[in-house]
Tab-separated table of C-alpha atoms in Angstrom:
chain	number	residue	atom	x	y	z
A	248	MET	CA	131.234	113.512	70.781
A	249	ILE	CA	131.597	112.025	74.272
A	250	THR	CA	133.887	109.251	73.034
A	251	LYS	CA	136.223	111.664	71.281
A	252	ILE	CA	136.510	113.930	74.294
A	253	VAL	CA	136.953	111.163	76.831
A	254	THR	CA	139.717	109.533	74.791
A	255	THR	CA	141.779	112.678	75.326
A	256	LEU	CA	141.845	112.134	79.073
A	257	PRO	CA	144.919	110.659	80.734
A	258	LYS	CA	144.924	106.882	80.905
A	259	ILE	CA	144.705	106.840	84.669
A	260	GLY	CA	141.636	109.070	84.587
A	261	MET	CA	139.859	106.752	82.171
A	262	THR	CA	140.681	103.713	84.309
A	263	LYS	CA	139.163	105.337	87.382
A	264	ALA	CA	136.118	106.427	85.413
A	265	LEU	CA	135.466	102.888	84.145
A	266	GLN	CA	135.919	101.449	87.616
A	267	ALA	CA	133.453	103.971	89.049
A	268	ALA	CA	130.946	103.217	86.280
A	269	SER	CA	131.080	99.496	87.033
A	270	ALA	CA	130.606	100.169	90.752
A	271	LEU	CA	127.593	102.405	90.132
A	272	ILE	CA	125.875	99.834	87.912
A	273	ASN	CA	126.449	97.151	90.517
A	274	ALA	CA	125.065	99.494	93.188
A	275	ALA	CA	121.902	99.984	91.152
A	276	GLY	CA	121.481	96.245	90.868
A	277	ALA	CA	122.150	95.756	94.567
A	278	GLN	CA	119.489	98.286	95.507
A	279	THR	CA	116.924	96.602	93.296
A	280	LYS	CA	117.790	93.208	94.751
A	281	ARG	CA	117.183	94.591	98.225
A	282	PHE	CA	113.631	95.472	97.284
A	283	GLN	CA	111.187	92.797	98.338
A	284	PRO	CA	107.387	92.905	98.062
A	285	ALA	CA	105.339	92.507	101.220
A	286	ALA	CA	104.573	88.912	100.388
A	287	GLN	CA	108.313	88.080	100.494
A	288	ASN	CA	109.275	89.873	103.705
A	289	GLN	CA	109.553	86.568	105.539
A	290	LYS	CA	112.191	84.007	104.587
A	291	ALA	CA	110.861	81.537	102.047
A	292	SER	CA	110.713	77.898	102.993
A	293	PRO	CA	112.658	75.262	100.960
A	294	SER	CA	109.437	74.046	99.339
A	295	LEU	CA	108.505	77.574	98.304
A	296	ALA	CA	111.982	78.166	96.918
A	297	THR	CA	111.692	74.991	94.843
A	298	GLU	CA	108.281	76.061	93.570
A	299	SER	CA	109.606	79.534	92.693
A	300	ALA	CA	112.556	78.054	90.826
A	301	ALA	CA	110.178	75.913	88.796
A	302	LYS	CA	108.039	78.909	87.928
A	303	VAL	CA	111.091	80.942	86.942
A	304	SER	CA	112.449	78.145	84.749
A	305	SER	CA	109.089	77.920	83.041
A	306	ALA	CA	108.997	81.677	82.526
A	307	LYS	CA	112.519	81.743	81.082
A	308	ALA	CA	111.561	79.071	78.580
A	309	ILE	CA	108.876	81.336	77.137
A	310	ASN	CA	109.586	84.215	74.801
A	311	PRO	CA	109.723	87.272	77.132
A	312	SER	CA	108.260	89.571	74.507
A	313	THR	CA	105.051	87.540	74.339
A	314	GLN	CA	104.750	86.488	77.974
A	315	LEU	CA	106.025	89.516	79.865
A	316	ASN	CA	102.708	91.278	80.442
A	317	ALA	CA	101.053	88.046	81.559
A	318	ASN	CA	103.819	87.466	84.119
A	319	LEU	CA	103.425	91.008	85.448
A	320	SER	CA	99.676	90.706	85.909
A	321	THR	CA	99.240	87.093	86.996
A	322	ASN	CA	102.514	86.058	88.596
A	323	PRO	CA	104.133	88.845	90.646
A	324	GLU	CA	106.625	86.368	92.093
A	325	VAL	CA	108.085	85.683	88.655
A	326	ALA	CA	107.982	89.388	87.811
A	327	GLU	CA	109.944	90.213	90.964
A	328	TRP	CA	112.493	87.550	90.063
A	329	GLN	CA	112.877	89.246	86.688
A	330	PHE	CA	113.499	92.567	88.412
A	331	ARG	CA	116.129	91.157	90.720
A	332	HIS	CA	117.939	89.373	87.886
A	333	ALA	CA	117.541	91.946	85.128
A	334	PRO	CA	120.644	92.149	82.899
A	335	ILE	CA	122.540	95.392	82.447
A	336	ASN	CA	121.126	97.635	79.724
A	337	TRP	CA	124.535	98.403	78.312
A	338	ILE	CA	123.981	101.351	75.947
A	339	PRO	CA	121.866	103.513	78.314
A	340	ALA	CA	124.077	102.492	81.227
A	341	ALA	CA	127.225	103.502	79.371
A	342	VAL	CA	125.763	106.889	78.394
A	343	LEU	CA	124.199	107.674	81.776
A	344	ILE	CA	127.309	106.697	83.749
A	345	ALA	CA	130.021	107.935	81.400
A	346	THR	CA	128.587	111.375	80.587
A	347	PRO	CA	128.376	112.732	84.170
A	348	LEU	CA	131.818	111.326	84.944
A	349	ALA	CA	133.199	112.907	81.789
A	350	ALA	CA	131.469	116.212	82.529
A	351	ALA	CA	132.812	116.214	86.099
A	352	ILE	CA	136.378	115.761	84.829
A	353	ILE	CA	136.448	117.597	81.491
A	354	THR	CA	134.354	120.696	82.253
A	355	PRO	CA	136.434	122.025	85.198
A	356	TRP	CA	139.658	121.225	83.350
A	357	TYR	CA	138.486	122.993	80.189
A	358	LEU	CA	137.228	126.076	82.046
A	359	ALA	CA	140.515	126.281	83.972
A	360	THR	CA	142.695	126.005	80.880
A	361	HIS	CA	140.641	127.796	78.222
A	362	LYS	CA	138.822	131.074	77.937
A	363	VAL	CA	135.181	130.610	76.962
A	364	SER	CA	133.588	133.467	75.055
A	365	ALA	CA	130.218	135.007	75.889
A	366	PRO	CA	128.601	133.650	72.670
A	367	VAL	CA	129.524	130.095	73.673
A	368	TRP	CA	127.930	130.600	77.082
A	369	GLY	CA	124.911	132.054	75.286
A	370	VAL	CA	124.609	128.958	73.104
A	371	PHE	CA	124.905	126.797	76.224
A	372	GLY	CA	121.958	128.662	77.786
A	373	ALA	CA	119.925	128.555	74.578
A	374	PHE	CA	120.474	124.806	74.177
A	375	MET	CA	119.529	124.253	77.827
A	376	VAL	CA	116.209	125.996	77.231
A	377	TRP	CA	115.621	124.311	73.884
A	378	THR	CA	116.314	120.738	75.001
A	379	GLY	CA	114.632	121.086	78.391
A	380	MET	CA	111.430	122.586	77.047
A	381	SER	CA	111.422	120.187	74.102
A	382	ILE	CA	111.004	117.426	76.674
A	383	THR	CA	108.375	119.250	78.749
A	384	GLY	CA	106.459	120.968	75.944
A	385	GLY	CA	107.146	118.401	73.231
A	386	TYR	CA	107.572	114.824	74.422
A	387	HIS	CA	105.511	115.376	77.583
A	388	ARG	CA	102.579	117.730	77.136
A	389	LEU	CA	102.234	117.555	73.339
A	390	MET	CA	102.966	113.928	72.485
A	391	ALA	CA	102.480	111.898	75.669
A	392	HIS	CA	99.363	113.723	76.928
A	393	ARG	CA	98.034	115.395	73.767
A	394	ALA	CA	97.267	118.469	75.876
A	395	TYR	CA	97.314	120.667	72.778
A	396	LYS	CA	97.904	120.537	69.034
A	397	ALA	CA	100.956	122.120	67.454
A	398	HIS	CA	101.869	123.388	64.021
A	399	PRO	CA	104.395	121.102	62.255
A	400	ILE	CA	107.058	123.790	62.715
A	401	VAL	CA	106.634	123.663	66.516
A	402	ARG	CA	106.261	119.889	66.592
A	403	ASN	CA	109.461	119.304	64.612
A	404	PHE	CA	111.346	122.004	66.530
A	405	PHE	CA	110.491	120.177	69.771
A	406	LEU	CA	111.308	116.801	68.212
A	407	LEU	CA	114.790	117.981	67.257
A	408	GLY	CA	115.368	119.463	70.701
A	409	ALA	CA	114.122	116.292	72.423
A	410	THR	CA	116.548	114.245	70.311
A	411	LEU	CA	119.327	116.528	71.563
A	412	ALA	CA	118.234	115.632	75.112
A	413	VAL	CA	119.067	111.942	74.478
A	414	GLN	CA	116.181	110.506	76.497
A	415	GLY	CA	115.004	107.935	73.982
A	416	SER	CA	112.852	108.162	70.898
A	417	ALA	CA	109.385	109.696	71.063
A	418	PHE	CA	107.939	106.167	70.936
A	419	ASP	CA	109.953	104.972	73.937
A	420	TRP	CA	109.523	108.142	76.000
A	421	CYS	CA	105.779	108.498	75.503
A	422	ALA	CA	104.941	104.799	75.773
A	423	GLY	CA	106.772	104.605	79.092
A	424	HIS	CA	105.203	107.800	80.379
A	425	ARG	CA	101.658	106.690	79.601
A	426	ILE	CA	102.344	103.422	81.417
A	427	HIS	CA	103.662	105.446	84.368
A	428	HIS	CA	100.413	107.387	84.607
A	429	ARG	CA	98.294	104.270	84.235
A	430	HIS	CA	100.195	102.310	86.893
A	431	VAL	CA	101.710	105.109	88.983
A	432	ASP	CA	103.648	103.839	92.035
A	433	ASP	CA	103.060	100.178	91.167
A	434	PRO	CA	106.469	98.593	91.929
A	435	ILE	CA	106.016	96.033	89.171
A	436	GLN	CA	104.281	97.860	86.318
A	437	ASP	CA	105.324	101.513	86.752
A	438	PRO	CA	108.592	101.861	84.749
A	439	TYR	CA	110.067	104.323	87.255
A	440	SER	CA	108.064	103.639	90.396
A	441	ALA	CA	109.021	105.819	93.364
A	442	LYS	CA	108.092	102.892	95.607
A	443	ARG	CA	111.409	101.286	94.640
A	444	GLY	CA	113.378	104.195	96.058
A	445	PHE	CA	115.128	107.340	94.880
A	446	TRP	CA	117.934	105.663	92.930
A	447	PHE	CA	115.595	103.444	90.919
A	448	SER	CA	113.090	106.175	90.046
A	449	HIS	CA	115.806	108.698	89.231
A	450	ILE	CA	118.166	106.718	87.025
A	451	GLY	CA	118.364	103.061	88.078
A	452	TRP	CA	115.332	102.018	86.032
A	453	MET	CA	117.292	102.698	82.833
A	454	LEU	CA	120.494	100.893	83.797
A	455	ARG	CA	119.049	97.397	83.583
A	456	GLU	CA	116.521	95.691	81.329
A	457	TYR	CA	113.713	95.646	83.871
A	458	PRO	CA	110.435	94.042	82.750
A	459	SER	CA	108.483	97.265	83.297
A	460	GLY	CA	110.772	99.001	80.822
A	461	GLN	CA	109.901	96.755	77.871
A	462	PHE	CA	107.332	98.608	75.746
A	463	ASP	CA	105.171	97.196	72.953
A	464	TYR	CA	103.879	100.646	71.820
A	465	LYS	CA	100.248	99.525	71.842
A	466	ASN	CA	99.387	102.527	74.016
A	467	ILE	CA	100.683	105.098	71.504
A	468	PRO	CA	98.768	104.327	68.268
A	469	ASP	CA	98.457	108.059	67.603
A	470	LEU	CA	102.246	108.392	67.527
A	471	THR	CA	103.195	105.205	65.679
A	472	LYS	CA	101.244	106.462	62.652
A	473	ASP	CA	103.441	109.557	62.377
A	474	LYS	CA	105.988	109.110	59.555
A	475	ILE	CA	108.562	111.489	61.025
A	476	LEU	CA	108.394	109.804	64.437
A	477	GLN	CA	108.799	106.437	62.714
A	478	ILE	CA	112.005	107.677	61.089
A	479	GLN	CA	113.288	109.131	64.361
A	480	HIS	CA	112.655	105.848	66.160
A	481	LYS	CA	114.191	103.678	63.426
A	482	TYR	CA	117.337	105.771	63.073
A	483	TYR	CA	117.478	107.158	66.591
A	484	GLY	CA	121.206	106.536	67.078
A	485	LEU	CA	122.051	108.468	63.912
A	486	TRP	CA	119.733	111.303	64.963
A	487	VAL	CA	121.502	111.524	68.326
A	488	LEU	CA	124.929	111.692	66.716
A	489	ALA	CA	123.793	114.198	64.098
A	490	THR	CA	122.349	116.560	66.709
A	491	ASN	CA	124.701	116.167	69.658
A	492	VAL	CA	127.895	116.014	67.592
A	493	GLY	CA	127.143	117.403	64.144
A	494	LEU	CA	124.779	120.238	65.060
A	495	VAL	CA	126.647	121.304	68.201
A	496	ALA	CA	130.011	121.213	66.420
A	497	ALA	CA	128.589	123.199	63.509
A	498	VAL	CA	127.370	125.911	65.872
A	499	GLY	CA	130.777	125.889	67.567
A	500	TRP	CA	132.481	126.288	64.192
A	501	LEU	CA	130.319	129.330	63.456
A	502	LEU	CA	131.328	130.782	66.838
A	503	GLY	CA	135.013	129.959	66.298
A	504	ASP	CA	135.206	127.595	69.285
A	505	VAL	CA	134.234	124.033	68.383
A	506	TRP	CA	135.654	122.318	71.470
A	507	GLY	CA	134.293	124.867	73.922
A	508	THR	CA	130.832	124.502	72.402
A	509	LEU	CA	131.064	120.697	72.489
A	510	VAL	CA	132.082	120.735	76.153
A	511	LEU	CA	129.479	123.244	77.367
A	512	ALA	CA	126.546	123.174	74.936
A	513	GLY	CA	127.160	119.502	74.251
A	514	LEU	CA	128.398	117.547	77.248
A	515	LEU	CA	127.536	119.727	80.257
A	516	ARG	CA	124.135	120.687	78.850
A	517	LEU	CA	123.316	117.032	78.195
A	518	VAL	CA	124.111	115.933	81.760
A	519	LEU	CA	122.198	118.789	83.379
A	520	THR	CA	119.152	118.235	81.153
A	521	HIS	CA	119.186	114.531	81.980
A	522	HIS	CA	119.106	114.985	85.720
A	523	PHE	CA	116.719	117.933	85.739
A	524	THR	CA	114.259	115.708	83.879
A	525	PHE	CA	114.962	112.757	86.168
A	526	PHE	CA	114.096	114.942	89.187
A	527	ILE	CA	110.465	114.766	88.060
A	528	ASN	CA	110.421	110.973	88.345
A	529	SER	CA	112.254	110.888	91.669
A	530	LEU	CA	112.152	114.011	93.861
A	531	CYS	CA	108.744	115.166	92.608
A	532	HIS	CA	107.337	111.917	93.988
A	533	MET	CA	109.051	112.368	97.357
A	534	PHE	CA	109.097	116.023	98.468
A	535	GLY	CA	106.355	118.638	98.399
A	536	SER	CA	102.644	119.089	99.028
A	537	ARG	CA	99.609	117.184	97.769
A	538	PRO	CA	96.841	119.775	97.409
A	539	TYR	CA	94.744	117.857	94.865
A	540	THR	CA	95.065	114.143	95.605
A	541	ASP	CA	96.824	111.713	97.925
A	542	THR	CA	96.060	108.625	95.849
A	543	ASN	CA	99.641	108.635	94.528
A	544	THR	CA	103.058	109.904	95.591
A	545	ALA	CA	103.243	112.863	93.167
A	546	ARG	CA	103.959	116.206	94.858
A	547	ASP	CA	103.804	119.900	94.010
A	548	ASN	CA	107.205	121.497	94.576
A	549	PHE	CA	107.942	125.099	93.576
A	550	PHE	CA	111.704	124.688	94.010
A	551	LEU	CA	111.818	121.723	91.620
A	552	ALA	CA	109.655	123.636	89.137
A	553	LEU	CA	112.564	126.060	88.736
A	554	PHE	CA	114.815	123.270	87.437
A	555	THR	CA	112.212	121.387	85.425
A	556	TRP	CA	110.680	124.190	83.342
A	557	GLY	CA	107.449	124.170	85.345
A	558	GLU	CA	107.045	120.407	85.749
A	559	GLY	CA	107.458	120.598	89.518
A	560	TYR	CA	103.698	120.935	90.089
A	561	HIS	CA	103.431	117.193	89.783
A	562	ASN	CA	100.498	116.545	92.116
A	563	TYR	CA	98.289	118.718	89.927
A	564	HIS	CA	99.602	117.021	86.807
A	565	HIS	CA	98.843	113.517	88.042
A	566	PHE	CA	95.279	114.522	88.921
A	567	PHE	CA	94.630	116.597	85.770
A	568	GLN	CA	97.116	115.071	83.351
A	569	TYR	CA	95.524	116.380	80.138
A	570	ASP	CA	95.769	120.047	81.134
A	571	PHE	CA	98.456	121.826	79.099
A	572	ARG	CA	99.369	123.678	82.322
A	573	ASN	CA	101.204	122.212	85.293
A	574	GLY	CA	101.459	125.410	87.299
A	575	VAL	CA	97.795	126.355	87.184
A	576	LYS	CA	97.933	129.308	89.581
A	577	TRP	CA	98.900	132.685	88.139
A	578	TRP	CA	101.904	132.938	90.450
A	579	GLN	CA	103.300	129.455	89.780
A	580	TYR	CA	106.458	129.214	87.678
A	581	ASP	CA	105.636	127.295	84.511
A	582	PRO	CA	107.583	128.610	81.490
A	583	THR	CA	106.440	125.632	79.404
A	584	LYS	CA	102.841	126.768	79.872
A	585	TRP	CA	103.780	130.312	78.907
A	586	LEU	CA	105.597	129.114	75.783
A	587	ILE	CA	102.641	127.006	74.633
A	588	ALA	CA	100.277	129.923	75.266
A	589	ALA	CA	102.590	132.181	73.236
A	590	PHE	CA	102.569	129.688	70.361
A	591	ALA	CA	98.768	129.729	70.516
A	592	LYS	CA	98.759	133.529	70.246
A	593	LEU	CA	100.939	133.239	67.140
A	594	GLY	CA	98.684	130.617	65.582
A	595	LEU	CA	101.295	127.867	66.036
A	596	ALA	CA	99.331	125.921	68.678
A	597	SER	CA	95.639	125.200	69.091
A	598	GLU	CA	93.060	123.256	71.116
A	599	LEU	CA	94.840	123.911	74.398
A	600	ARG	CA	93.146	121.625	76.913
A	601	THR	CA	92.415	123.015	80.371
A	602	VAL	CA	90.470	122.043	83.475
A	603	ASP	CA	87.852	124.591	84.548
A	604	ASP	CA	88.492	126.555	87.731
A	605	LEU	CA	85.466	125.108	89.508
A	606	THR	CA	86.667	121.525	89.041
A	607	ILE	CA	90.122	122.471	90.299
A	608	LYS	CA	88.719	124.252	93.348
A	609	HIS	CA	86.455	121.282	94.077
A	610	ALA	CA	89.489	118.968	94.123
A	611	GLU	CA	91.384	121.362	96.395
A	612	VAL	CA	88.577	121.756	98.921
A	613	GLN	CA	87.821	118.025	98.867
A	614	MET	CA	91.462	117.371	99.708
A	615	GLN	CA	91.438	120.050	102.417
A	616	PHE	CA	88.469	118.389	104.107
A	617	LYS	CA	90.332	115.087	104.029
A	618	GLN	CA	93.443	116.689	105.499
A	619	ALA	CA	91.262	118.408	108.100
A	620	GLN	CA	89.837	115.072	109.223
A	621	GLU	CA	93.334	113.604	109.494
A	622	SER	CA	94.494	116.650	111.462
A	623	ILE	CA	91.530	116.355	113.828
A	624	GLU	CA	92.405	112.749	114.576
A	625	ALA	CA	96.057	113.633	115.189
A	626	LEU	CA	95.266	116.668	117.337
A	627	SER	CA	92.716	114.728	119.381
A	628	GLN	CA	95.442	112.260	120.337
A	629	ASP	CA	98.180	114.810	120.993
A	630	ASN	CA	96.268	117.384	123.081
A	631	PRO	CA	95.437	117.149	126.792
A	632	ILE	CA	91.994	116.389	128.189
A	633	GLU	CA	91.182	120.028	129.068
A	634	VAL	CA	90.987	121.019	125.375
A	635	ALA	CA	88.963	117.947	124.369
A	636	ALA	CA	85.686	119.917	124.425
A	637	LYS	CA	87.154	122.573	122.156
A	638	PHE	CA	88.237	120.012	119.614
A	639	HIS	CA	84.884	118.269	119.871
A	640	GLN	CA	83.217	121.502	118.786
A	641	PHE	CA	85.834	121.920	116.083
A	642	LYS	CA	85.130	118.425	114.796
A	643	ASP	CA	81.390	119.135	114.705
A	644	ARG	CA	82.126	122.349	112.792
A	645	ILE	CA	84.121	120.489	110.148
A	646	LYS	CA	81.430	117.807	109.890
A	647	PHE	CA	78.771	120.482	109.362
A	648	GLU	CA	80.814	122.301	106.721
A	649	TYR	CA	81.584	119.042	104.926
A	650	GLY	CA	77.883	118.134	104.802
A	651	ASN	CA	77.088	121.488	103.206
A	652	PHE	CA	80.010	121.093	100.825
A	653	MET	CA	78.769	117.692	99.634
A	654	GLN	CA	75.295	119.132	99.036
A	655	THR	CA	76.891	121.821	96.884
A	656	VAL	CA	78.868	119.189	94.992
A	657	GLU	CA	75.684	117.235	94.271
A	658	GLU	CA	74.017	120.422	93.064
A	659	TRP	CA	77.035	121.103	90.862
A	660	LYS	CA	76.859	117.609	89.326
A	661	ALA	CA	73.148	118.056	88.668
A	662	LEU	CA	73.865	121.406	87.030
A	663	LYS	CA	76.457	119.824	84.717
A	664	THR	CA	73.913	117.165	83.731
A	665	LYS	CA	71.371	119.902	83.095
A	666	ALA	CA	73.825	121.732	80.857
A	667	VAL	CA	74.361	118.625	78.734
A	668	GLU	CA	70.622	118.048	78.410
A	669	MET	CA	69.941	121.674	77.480
A	670	LYS	CA	72.517	121.505	74.717
A	671	LYS	CA	70.786	118.415	73.329
A	672	THR	CA	67.382	120.067	73.071
A	673	ASP	CA	66.087	123.155	71.303
A	674	PHE	CA	68.965	125.203	72.743
A	675	ALA	CA	71.442	123.269	70.604
A	676	ASN	CA	71.633	126.016	67.997
A	677	ARG	CA	71.854	128.773	70.628
A	678	LEU	CA	74.709	127.653	72.838
A	679	HIS	CA	75.494	131.211	73.913
A	680	GLU	CA	72.017	131.377	75.486
A	681	VAL	CA	72.686	128.144	77.366
A	682	ASP	CA	75.913	129.608	78.694
A	683	GLU	CA	74.085	132.751	79.873
A	684	VAL	CA	71.365	130.686	81.584
A	685	LEU	CA	73.923	128.579	83.438
A	686	LYS	CA	76.569	131.215	84.105
A	687	GLN	CA	74.941	132.605	87.247
A	688	ASP	CA	74.318	129.128	88.669
A	689	TYR	CA	77.940	128.126	88.143
A	690	ALA	CA	79.142	131.399	89.689
A	691	ARG	CA	76.952	130.815	92.751
A	692	ILE	CA	78.290	127.288	93.265
A	693	GLU	CA	81.863	128.461	92.805
A	694	GLN	CA	81.347	131.070	95.504
A	695	GLN	CA	79.949	128.402	97.830
A	696	ILE	CA	82.974	126.167	97.331
A	697	LEU	CA	85.280	129.111	97.945
A	698	MET	CA	83.303	129.868	101.097
A	699	TYR	CA	83.882	126.336	102.414
A	700	ASN	CA	87.580	126.731	101.707
A	701	HIS	CA	87.544	129.971	103.750
A	702	ASN	CA	85.524	128.375	106.557
A	703	LEU	CA	87.990	125.502	106.824
A	704	LYS	CA	90.948	127.835	107.264
A	705	ARG	CA	89.065	129.974	109.803
A	706	ALA	CA	88.017	126.906	111.786
A	707	PHE	CA	91.643	125.830	112.092
A	708	ARG	CA	92.759	129.312	113.137
A	709	GLU	CA	90.159	129.333	115.899
A	710	VAL	CA	91.806	126.325	117.527
A	711	GLY	CA	95.290	127.730	117.005
A	712	TYR	CA	96.345	125.302	114.300
A	713	HIS	CA	97.610	126.146	110.807
A	714	GLN	CA	96.442	123.573	108.321
A	715	ALA	CA	99.141	122.172	106.041
A	716	SER	CA	98.585	122.595	102.328
């Protein structure tokens, strides 16, 4: 589809587009070459350079497919050399550079010279929803994280929509995503590590054959057994053409506007879906709050959730990755969650995995105590001597509340152990009685954790400071 449309452009336009594409690929490579691990911040000596060259020559002599993982884990110097000298990944690079350039040129021209009917715009919107939520609800939450089980109708509907999104086969997408979660932020092993900068994590990681992007599929045995996914992976190129050209053109023919449908529901929709998805890898690791964990760069960002079908609550997702929800609060925008829940109501989805409210609140309050301690240290340095006594009392207050909180956490852990033991004994056949016995205890502990959350906020207000979320 893209090739046919682009070939209709004036020759001068195509020349400029190709020149810009080449410049962008070179820019991606230049940015990656600028990245240096801490161990290489200082200029290497001649002897070290000689030693590195020897190691690299040895590594190049070995089959990369069999030695790659060993190089990544045991020889970061060789792995970094591979990053800095990674060859261009021509097919993804051509698609990811050519399609936005084509969309930027063709779409305004077409809209200025042709009248687009309301049904065509409707199909554009429908395809945006279908492809976007096929990535979030299909590739991501269903296949990569197994957060729920879906009826074959739903599974195949998402698979078709994800193929329309042109983001790789289910094998490639899910294998890379599971590696991302396992090695999040690692500049060597995370396929789209935010530590390598915005450009790399957003799109640059796909433009070259970086070592972290070579997948052996050993981490997706549940998917490689699926016959339909095997066919999609084997004939992925044909699937992409059939959906993005054949299916879109067929819908356009039914609407009486093939070219308008190809431009909007085909080209423009594809580019927007690409970059909305890429925002999760880049911006969602750079801007927003971290209410659940600060062990990685993932952030919660309501604004990005609007563009990513609810995936913007990325801090929660990285801490509770098997929950079928990303926006766990009732007010958080997560249409993917709502769609999955609707499928469950219709009997088309089952075994929706969730994290209990008490565990979520525990993570929140634990993080708030950590942020409180950091705020205390910062405020103690920034405030004058006359308020030192006030902050000393404030610090003692936080220490006291944290001690009580940890006692409650220990009691909670003991209660969970007790629940397991009770279900192993003579209560095993009367689980509803076990739940009744434990319900009041769990409710009491939940109220205590909520109380500590309230006390933290009040303590900050008393010293005239609003704690960041």
